Short mmCIF file of C-alpha atoms in Angstrom, two decimals:
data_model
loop_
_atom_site.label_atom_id
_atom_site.label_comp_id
_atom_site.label_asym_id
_atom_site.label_seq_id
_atom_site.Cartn_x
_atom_site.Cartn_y
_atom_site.Cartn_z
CA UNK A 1 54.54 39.35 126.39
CA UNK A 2 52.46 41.56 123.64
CA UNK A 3 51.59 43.84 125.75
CA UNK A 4 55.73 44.54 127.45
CA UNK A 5 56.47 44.69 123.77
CA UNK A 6 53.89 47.12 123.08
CA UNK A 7 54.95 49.35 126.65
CA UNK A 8 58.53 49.33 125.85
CA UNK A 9 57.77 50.22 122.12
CA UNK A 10 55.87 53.21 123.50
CA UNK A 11 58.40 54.39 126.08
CA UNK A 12 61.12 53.98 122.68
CA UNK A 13 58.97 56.15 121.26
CA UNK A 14 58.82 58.92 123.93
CA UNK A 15 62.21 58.70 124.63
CA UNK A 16 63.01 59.44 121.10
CA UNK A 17 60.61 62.28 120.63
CA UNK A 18 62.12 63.97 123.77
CA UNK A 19 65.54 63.14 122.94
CA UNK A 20 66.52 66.55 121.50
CA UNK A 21 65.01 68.67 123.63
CA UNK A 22 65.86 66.69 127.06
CA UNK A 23 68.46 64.54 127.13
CA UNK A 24 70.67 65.71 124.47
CA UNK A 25 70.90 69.07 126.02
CA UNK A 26 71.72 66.95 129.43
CA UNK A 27 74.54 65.15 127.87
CA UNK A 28 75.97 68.14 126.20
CA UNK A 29 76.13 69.91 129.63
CA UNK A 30 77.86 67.10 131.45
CA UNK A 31 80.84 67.55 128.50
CA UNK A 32 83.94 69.75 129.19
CA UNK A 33 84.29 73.06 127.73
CA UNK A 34 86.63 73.49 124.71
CA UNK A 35 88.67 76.86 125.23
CA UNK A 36 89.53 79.31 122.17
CA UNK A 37 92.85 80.74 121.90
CA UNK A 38 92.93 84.17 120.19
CA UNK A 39 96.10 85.74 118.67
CA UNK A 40 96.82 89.44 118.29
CA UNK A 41 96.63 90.73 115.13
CA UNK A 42 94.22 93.04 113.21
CA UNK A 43 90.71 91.81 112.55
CA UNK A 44 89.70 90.23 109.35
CA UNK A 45 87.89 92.35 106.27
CA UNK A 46 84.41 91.15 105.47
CA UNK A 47 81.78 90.46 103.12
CA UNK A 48 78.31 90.79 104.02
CA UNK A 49 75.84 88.61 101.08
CA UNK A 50 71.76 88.34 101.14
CA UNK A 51 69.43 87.34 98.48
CA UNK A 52 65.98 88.38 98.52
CA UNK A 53 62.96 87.57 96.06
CA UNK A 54 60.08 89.51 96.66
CA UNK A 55 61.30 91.24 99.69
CA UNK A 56 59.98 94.64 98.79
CA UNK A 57 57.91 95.38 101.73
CA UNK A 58 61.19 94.49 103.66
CA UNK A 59 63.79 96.62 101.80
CA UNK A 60 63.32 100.07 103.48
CA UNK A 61 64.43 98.40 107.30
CA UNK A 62 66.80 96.31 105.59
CA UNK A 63 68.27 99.09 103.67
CA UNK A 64 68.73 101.21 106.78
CA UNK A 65 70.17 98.16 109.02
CA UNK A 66 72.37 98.12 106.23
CA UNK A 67 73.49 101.81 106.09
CA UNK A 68 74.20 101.65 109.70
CA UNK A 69 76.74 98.84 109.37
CA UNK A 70 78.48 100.27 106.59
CA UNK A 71 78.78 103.55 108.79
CA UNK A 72 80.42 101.49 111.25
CA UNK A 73 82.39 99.20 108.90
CA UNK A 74 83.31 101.20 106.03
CA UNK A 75 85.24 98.59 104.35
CA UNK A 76 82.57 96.02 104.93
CA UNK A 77 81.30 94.59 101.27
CA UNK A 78 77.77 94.36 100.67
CA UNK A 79 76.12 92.11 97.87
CA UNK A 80 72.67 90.94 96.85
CA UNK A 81 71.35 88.82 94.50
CA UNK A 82 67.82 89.25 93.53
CA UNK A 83 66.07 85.87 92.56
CA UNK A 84 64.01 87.08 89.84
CA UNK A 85 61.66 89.73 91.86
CA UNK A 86 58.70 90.58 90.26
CA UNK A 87 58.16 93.06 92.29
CA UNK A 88 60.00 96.85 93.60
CA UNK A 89 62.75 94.75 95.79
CA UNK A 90 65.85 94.99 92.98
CA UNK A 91 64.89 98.94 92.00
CA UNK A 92 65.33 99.27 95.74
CA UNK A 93 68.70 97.70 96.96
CA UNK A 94 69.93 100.01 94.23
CA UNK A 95 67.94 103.00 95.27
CA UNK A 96 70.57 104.44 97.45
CA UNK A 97 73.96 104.18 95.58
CA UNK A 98 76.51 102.41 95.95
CA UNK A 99 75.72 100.74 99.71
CA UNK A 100 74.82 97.47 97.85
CA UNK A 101 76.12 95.86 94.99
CA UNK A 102 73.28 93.99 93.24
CA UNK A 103 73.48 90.65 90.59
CA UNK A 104 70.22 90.36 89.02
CA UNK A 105 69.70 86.75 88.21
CA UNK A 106 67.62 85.48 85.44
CA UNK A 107 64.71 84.02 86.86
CA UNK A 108 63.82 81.96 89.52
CA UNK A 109 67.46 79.95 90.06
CA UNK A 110 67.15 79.55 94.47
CA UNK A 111 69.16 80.54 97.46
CA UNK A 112 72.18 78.41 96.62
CA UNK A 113 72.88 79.20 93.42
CA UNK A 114 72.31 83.31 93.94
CA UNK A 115 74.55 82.81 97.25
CA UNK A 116 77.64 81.09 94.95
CA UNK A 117 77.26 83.81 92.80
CA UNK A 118 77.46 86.37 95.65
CA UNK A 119 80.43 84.46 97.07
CA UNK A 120 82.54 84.17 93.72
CA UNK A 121 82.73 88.01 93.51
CA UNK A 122 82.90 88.68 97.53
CA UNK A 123 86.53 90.01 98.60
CA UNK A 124 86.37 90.12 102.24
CA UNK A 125 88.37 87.27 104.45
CA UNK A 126 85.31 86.73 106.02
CA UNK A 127 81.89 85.91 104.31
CA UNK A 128 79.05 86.79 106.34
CA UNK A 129 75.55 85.07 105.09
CA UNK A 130 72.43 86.83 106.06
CA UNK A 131 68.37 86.90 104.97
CA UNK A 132 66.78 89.76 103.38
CA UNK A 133 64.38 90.72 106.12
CA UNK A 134 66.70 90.08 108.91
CA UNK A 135 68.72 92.84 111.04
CA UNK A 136 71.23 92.70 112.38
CA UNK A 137 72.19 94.78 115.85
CA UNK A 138 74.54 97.59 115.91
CA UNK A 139 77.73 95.64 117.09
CA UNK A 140 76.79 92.50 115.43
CA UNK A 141 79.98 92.85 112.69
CA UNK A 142 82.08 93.55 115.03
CA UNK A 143 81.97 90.89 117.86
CA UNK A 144 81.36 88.21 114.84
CA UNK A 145 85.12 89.37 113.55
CA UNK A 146 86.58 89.36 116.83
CA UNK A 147 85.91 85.39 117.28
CA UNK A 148 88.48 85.15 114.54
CA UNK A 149 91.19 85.97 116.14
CA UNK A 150 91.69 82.13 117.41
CA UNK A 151 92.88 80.46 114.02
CA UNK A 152 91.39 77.15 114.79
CA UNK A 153 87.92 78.85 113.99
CA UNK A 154 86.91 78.45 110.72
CA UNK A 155 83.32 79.90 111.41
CA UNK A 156 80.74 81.83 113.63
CA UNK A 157 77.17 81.30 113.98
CA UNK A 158 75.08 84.40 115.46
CA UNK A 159 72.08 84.27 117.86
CA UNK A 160 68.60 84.77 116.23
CA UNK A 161 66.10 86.84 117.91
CA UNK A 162 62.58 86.31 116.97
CA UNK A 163 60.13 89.54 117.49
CA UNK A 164 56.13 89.49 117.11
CA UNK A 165 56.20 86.19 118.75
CA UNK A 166 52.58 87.26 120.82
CA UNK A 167 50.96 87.65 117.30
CA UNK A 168 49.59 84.24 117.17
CA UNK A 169 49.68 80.30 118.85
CA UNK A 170 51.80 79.74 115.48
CA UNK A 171 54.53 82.63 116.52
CA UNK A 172 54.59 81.50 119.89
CA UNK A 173 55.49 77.85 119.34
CA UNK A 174 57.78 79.15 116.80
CA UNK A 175 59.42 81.56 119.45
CA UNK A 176 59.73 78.92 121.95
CA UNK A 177 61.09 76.25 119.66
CA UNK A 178 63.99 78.73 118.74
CA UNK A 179 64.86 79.48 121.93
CA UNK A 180 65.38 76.10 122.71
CA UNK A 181 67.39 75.50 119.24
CA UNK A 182 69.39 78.43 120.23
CA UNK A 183 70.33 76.59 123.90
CA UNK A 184 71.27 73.97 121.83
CA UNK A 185 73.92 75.93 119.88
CA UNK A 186 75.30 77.25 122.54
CA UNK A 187 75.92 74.45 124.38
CA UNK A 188 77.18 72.65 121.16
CA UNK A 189 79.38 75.44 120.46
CA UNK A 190 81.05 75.13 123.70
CA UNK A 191 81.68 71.28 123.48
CA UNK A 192 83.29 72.26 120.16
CA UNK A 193 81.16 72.29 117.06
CA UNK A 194 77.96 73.70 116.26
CA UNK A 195 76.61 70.82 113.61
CA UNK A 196 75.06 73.23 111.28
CA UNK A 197 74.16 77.04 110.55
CA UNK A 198 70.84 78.65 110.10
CA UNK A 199 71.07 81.07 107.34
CA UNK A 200 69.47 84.17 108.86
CA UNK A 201 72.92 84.78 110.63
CA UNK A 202 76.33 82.93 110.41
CA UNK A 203 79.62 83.73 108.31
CA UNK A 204 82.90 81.30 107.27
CA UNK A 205 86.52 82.14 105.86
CA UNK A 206 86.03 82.70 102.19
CA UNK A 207 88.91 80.13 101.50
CA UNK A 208 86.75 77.27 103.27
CA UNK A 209 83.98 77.86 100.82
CA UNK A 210 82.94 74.87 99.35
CA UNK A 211 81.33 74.09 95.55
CA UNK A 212 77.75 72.53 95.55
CA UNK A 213 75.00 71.84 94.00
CA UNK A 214 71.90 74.33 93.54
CA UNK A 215 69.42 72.14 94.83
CA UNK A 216 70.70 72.10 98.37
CA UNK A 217 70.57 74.12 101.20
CA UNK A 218 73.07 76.18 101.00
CA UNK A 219 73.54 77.50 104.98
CA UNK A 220 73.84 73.91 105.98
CA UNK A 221 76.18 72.72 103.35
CA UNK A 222 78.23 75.50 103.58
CA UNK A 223 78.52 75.24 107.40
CA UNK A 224 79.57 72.05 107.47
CA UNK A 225 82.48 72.59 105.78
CA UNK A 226 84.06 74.63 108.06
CA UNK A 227 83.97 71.19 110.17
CA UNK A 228 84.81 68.86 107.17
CA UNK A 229 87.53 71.32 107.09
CA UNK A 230 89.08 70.29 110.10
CA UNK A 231 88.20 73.86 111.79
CA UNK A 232 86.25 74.80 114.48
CA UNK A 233 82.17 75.93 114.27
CA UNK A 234 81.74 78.25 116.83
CA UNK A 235 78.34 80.13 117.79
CA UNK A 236 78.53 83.78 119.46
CA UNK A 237 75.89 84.78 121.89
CA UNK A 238 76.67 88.63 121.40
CA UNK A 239 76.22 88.22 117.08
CA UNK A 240 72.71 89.04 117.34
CA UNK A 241 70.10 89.19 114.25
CA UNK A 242 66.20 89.90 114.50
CA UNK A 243 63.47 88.23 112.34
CA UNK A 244 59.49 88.48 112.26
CA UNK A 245 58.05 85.06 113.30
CA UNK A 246 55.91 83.72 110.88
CA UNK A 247 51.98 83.86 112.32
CA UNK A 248 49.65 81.86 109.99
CA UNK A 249 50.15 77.70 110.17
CA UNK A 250 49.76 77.57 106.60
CA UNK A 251 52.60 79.40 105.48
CA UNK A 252 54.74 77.66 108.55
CA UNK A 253 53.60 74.51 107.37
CA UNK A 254 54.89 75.17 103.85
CA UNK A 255 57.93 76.45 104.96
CA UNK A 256 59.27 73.37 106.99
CA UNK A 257 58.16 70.77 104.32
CA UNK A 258 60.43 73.07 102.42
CA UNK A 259 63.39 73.24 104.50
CA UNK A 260 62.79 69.40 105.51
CA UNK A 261 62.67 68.36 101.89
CA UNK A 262 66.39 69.94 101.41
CA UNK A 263 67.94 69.24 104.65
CA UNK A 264 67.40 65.64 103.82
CA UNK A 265 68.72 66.02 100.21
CA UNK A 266 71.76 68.00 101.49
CA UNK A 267 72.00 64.91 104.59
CA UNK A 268 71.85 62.60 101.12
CA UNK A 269 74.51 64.86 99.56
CA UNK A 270 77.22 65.38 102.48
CA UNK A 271 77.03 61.88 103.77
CA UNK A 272 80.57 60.61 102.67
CA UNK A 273 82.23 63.74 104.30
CA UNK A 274 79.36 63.40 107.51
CA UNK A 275 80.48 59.19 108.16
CA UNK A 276 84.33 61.02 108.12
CA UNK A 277 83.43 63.14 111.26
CA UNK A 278 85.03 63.09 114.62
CA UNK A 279 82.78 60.53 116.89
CA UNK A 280 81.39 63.39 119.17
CA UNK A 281 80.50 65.57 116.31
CA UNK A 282 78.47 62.63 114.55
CA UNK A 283 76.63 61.70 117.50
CA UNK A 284 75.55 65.74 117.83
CA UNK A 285 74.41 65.68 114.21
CA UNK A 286 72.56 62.66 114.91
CA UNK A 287 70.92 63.69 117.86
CA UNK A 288 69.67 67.59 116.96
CA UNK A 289 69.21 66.49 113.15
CA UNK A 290 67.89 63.16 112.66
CA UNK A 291 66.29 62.23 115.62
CA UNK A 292 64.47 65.35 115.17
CA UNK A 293 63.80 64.77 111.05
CA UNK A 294 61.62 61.83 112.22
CA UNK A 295 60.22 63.06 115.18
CA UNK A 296 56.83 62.45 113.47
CA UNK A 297 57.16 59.04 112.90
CA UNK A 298 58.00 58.35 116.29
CA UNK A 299 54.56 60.05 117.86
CA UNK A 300 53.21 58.32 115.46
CA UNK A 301 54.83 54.47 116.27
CA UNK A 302 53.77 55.79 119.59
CA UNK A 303 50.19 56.28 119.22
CA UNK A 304 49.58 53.04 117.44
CA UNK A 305 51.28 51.40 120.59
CA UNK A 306 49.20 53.23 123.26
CA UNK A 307 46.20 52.87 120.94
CA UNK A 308 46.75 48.85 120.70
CA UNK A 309 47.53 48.89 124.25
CA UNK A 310 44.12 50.34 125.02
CA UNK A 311 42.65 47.95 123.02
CA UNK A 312 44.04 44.74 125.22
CA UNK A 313 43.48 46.25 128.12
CA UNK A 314 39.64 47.40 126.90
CA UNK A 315 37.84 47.95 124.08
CA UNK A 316 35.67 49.92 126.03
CA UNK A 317 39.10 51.69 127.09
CA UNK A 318 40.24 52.16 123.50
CA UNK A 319 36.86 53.48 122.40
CA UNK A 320 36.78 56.03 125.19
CA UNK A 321 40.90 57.14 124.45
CA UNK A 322 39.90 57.18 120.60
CA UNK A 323 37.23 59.71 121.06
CA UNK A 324 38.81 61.68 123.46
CA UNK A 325 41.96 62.38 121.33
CA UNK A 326 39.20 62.81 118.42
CA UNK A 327 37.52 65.91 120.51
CA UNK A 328 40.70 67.46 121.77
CA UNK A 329 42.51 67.40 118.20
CA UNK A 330 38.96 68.96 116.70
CA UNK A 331 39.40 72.21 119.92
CA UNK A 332 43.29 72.26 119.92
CA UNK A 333 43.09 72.90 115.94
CA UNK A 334 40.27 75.56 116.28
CA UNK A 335 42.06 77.01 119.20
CA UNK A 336 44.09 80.57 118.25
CA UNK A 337 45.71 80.18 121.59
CA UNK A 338 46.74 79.04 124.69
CA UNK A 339 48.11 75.58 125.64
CA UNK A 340 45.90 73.04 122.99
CA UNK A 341 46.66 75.53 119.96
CA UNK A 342 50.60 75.15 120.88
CA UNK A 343 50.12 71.53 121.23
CA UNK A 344 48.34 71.29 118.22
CA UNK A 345 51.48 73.49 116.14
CA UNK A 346 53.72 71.44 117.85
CA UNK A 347 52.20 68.41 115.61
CA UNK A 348 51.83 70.22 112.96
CA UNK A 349 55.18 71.07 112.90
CA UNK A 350 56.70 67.42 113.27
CA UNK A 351 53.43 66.48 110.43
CA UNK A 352 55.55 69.35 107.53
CA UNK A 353 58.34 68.01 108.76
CA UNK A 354 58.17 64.52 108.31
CA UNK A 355 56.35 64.88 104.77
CA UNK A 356 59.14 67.13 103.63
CA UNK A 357 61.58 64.27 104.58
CA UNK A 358 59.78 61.69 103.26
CA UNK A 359 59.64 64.02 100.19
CA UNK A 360 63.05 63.73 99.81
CA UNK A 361 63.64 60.43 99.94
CA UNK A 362 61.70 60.05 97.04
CA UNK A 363 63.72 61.98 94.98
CA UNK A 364 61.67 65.23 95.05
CA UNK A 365 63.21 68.37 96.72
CA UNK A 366 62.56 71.87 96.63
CA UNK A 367 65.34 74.52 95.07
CA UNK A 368 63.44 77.85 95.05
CA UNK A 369 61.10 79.85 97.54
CA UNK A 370 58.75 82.56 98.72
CA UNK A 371 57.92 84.96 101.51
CA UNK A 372 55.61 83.86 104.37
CA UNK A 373 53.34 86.69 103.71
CA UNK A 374 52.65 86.70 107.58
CA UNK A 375 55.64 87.94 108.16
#
């Protein structure tokens, strides 16, 4: 009897672990398509908003992206909030003119509160939410406007495009995992709602714009609304933004106990309004959120049960499994490539972000932030 416990706590724990990434996706497919309905009419003005800290060494591409889009969109509005820089990034947004509008907060105040600041002064119908060393493609503005011609739409998520992903075992795991993310979204998106943006490229009305607290994160929370709001949270394949994948574990590890730690605050935060969702739209939030938030509790449940397992079946067994798993954790974390040093990201990347949750849930979150310097 211990030991069908122990099997069927194992295969739980598998199941879970691949839940996101194999049978979610499977469901999602098997669902019906939900059809947008555009109206004619003229396309929407626009606001585009970053904030950067830092960003310097970033600024010159950025800048140019920028240019571009205005040349294209000459009415597009574009604003900037530097988070208390101590080095050249705020002397350059305003190096050429009058492209970008800059607020120059005080200090270190975070993303969410330089982004409300951004968003009280923005004019456009459309608020477009971008990172400082992201770009975004040539006909990105346009196609994002033109998915607002159907009404019900309330906002649009772009597709992220990760470049230098051959740099390192780090990059590559982090290429792959996006991909996979992005599949997600698209097959969310046409069920009906995407459950939650990613701040390098998505955009809402400005009259759907919520109020919130600083110390959460501010491209989920604001997302959400849109669906809270009763609209529709759409993701556009041809919206496309490109971002340098972060190469050394360190500063990936860091920057998912980061974004852990406030996604579960800002879960804490938006639960009433979450528990209020439409039944399909709560079961995608549970299954590509929080499924995922404890992904590294479940290897871990998992391990324990194989390793006790082992240990009824053999000792000899257990001792032999035990050392084994000992040698190929000591090569896959030396490894700076190939299949163990993937494997070995891939665990280190469930390790940041259960610790970030658990983080969290003691009260402790984090509001501000800095640049990988792998970029």
């Amino acid at each position: 009897m211990v030991d069908l416990i122990l099997v069927l706590i194992l295969l739980l724990a598998l199941a879970a672990v691949a839940w996101p990434f194999l049978f979610y996706p499977l469901i999602l497919r098997a669902l019906p398509a939900k059809t947008e309905q555009p109206l004619p009419g003229t396309a929407p003005t626009a606001s585009l908003l970053f904030c950067a800290y830092n960003e310097a060494a970033a600024m010159p591409e950025k800048l140019a992206n920028l240019a571009m889009l205005k040349a294209r969109h000459p009415g597009l509005e574009i604003w900037a909030f530097d988070d208390g820089s101590s080095d050249d990034t705020a002397a350059l947004i305003e190096g050429p003119g009058d492209l970008v509008t800059l607020i120059r907060g005080p200090g270190r105040s975070g993303k969410a509160h330089g982004m409300k600041q951004l968003a009280a002064r923005a004019r456009g119908d459309v608020l477009i939410f971008t990172d400082a060393n992201v770009l975004l493609d040539a006909d990105a503005v346009d196609n994002l406007l033109a998915r607002y011609a159907d009404p019900e739409i309330g906002g649009v998520l772009g597709s992220l495009h990760y470049v230098g992903e051959d740099e390192s075992a780090t990059a590559s795991v982090g290429s792959l995992y996006w991909r996979m993310e992005e599949r997600l979204k698209d097959e969310e998106s046409r069920t009906g709602n995407v459950l939650g943006a990613d701040g390098s490229i998505f955009s809402i009305r400005r009259s759907l714009y919520p109020d919130f607290p600083d110390s959460v994160l501010d491209d989920l929370t604001v997302s959400m609304a849109v669906i809270f709001a009763g609209r529709r949270l759409v993701k556009a394949k041809d919206v496309i933004a490109r971002e340098r994948l972060v190469a050394a574990r360190g500063d990936e590890y860091r920057r998912k106990v980061r974004i852990a730690a406030r996604a579960w605050h800002t879960h804490s935060h938006l639960r009433p309004q979450l528990r209020r969702m439409k039944a399909l739209d709560r079961f995608k939030y549970a299954s590509r959120k929080i499924i995922r938030w404890f992904g590294g509790l479940f290897i871990l449940t998992g391990g324990v049960a194989a390793a006790a397992l082992a240990w009824r079946i053999s000792p000899l067994l257990f001792g032999a499994a035990l050392l084994a798993a000992a040698l190929l954790a000591g090569i896959a974390f030396r490894a700076r490539g190939g299949p163990l040093a993937a494997l070995a990201d891939i665990l280190i990347a469930y390790a940041a972000t259960l610790q970030g949750v658990m983080k969290a849930m003691r009260g402790r979150t984090v509001t501000i932030w800095n640049p990988a310097k792998s970029r």
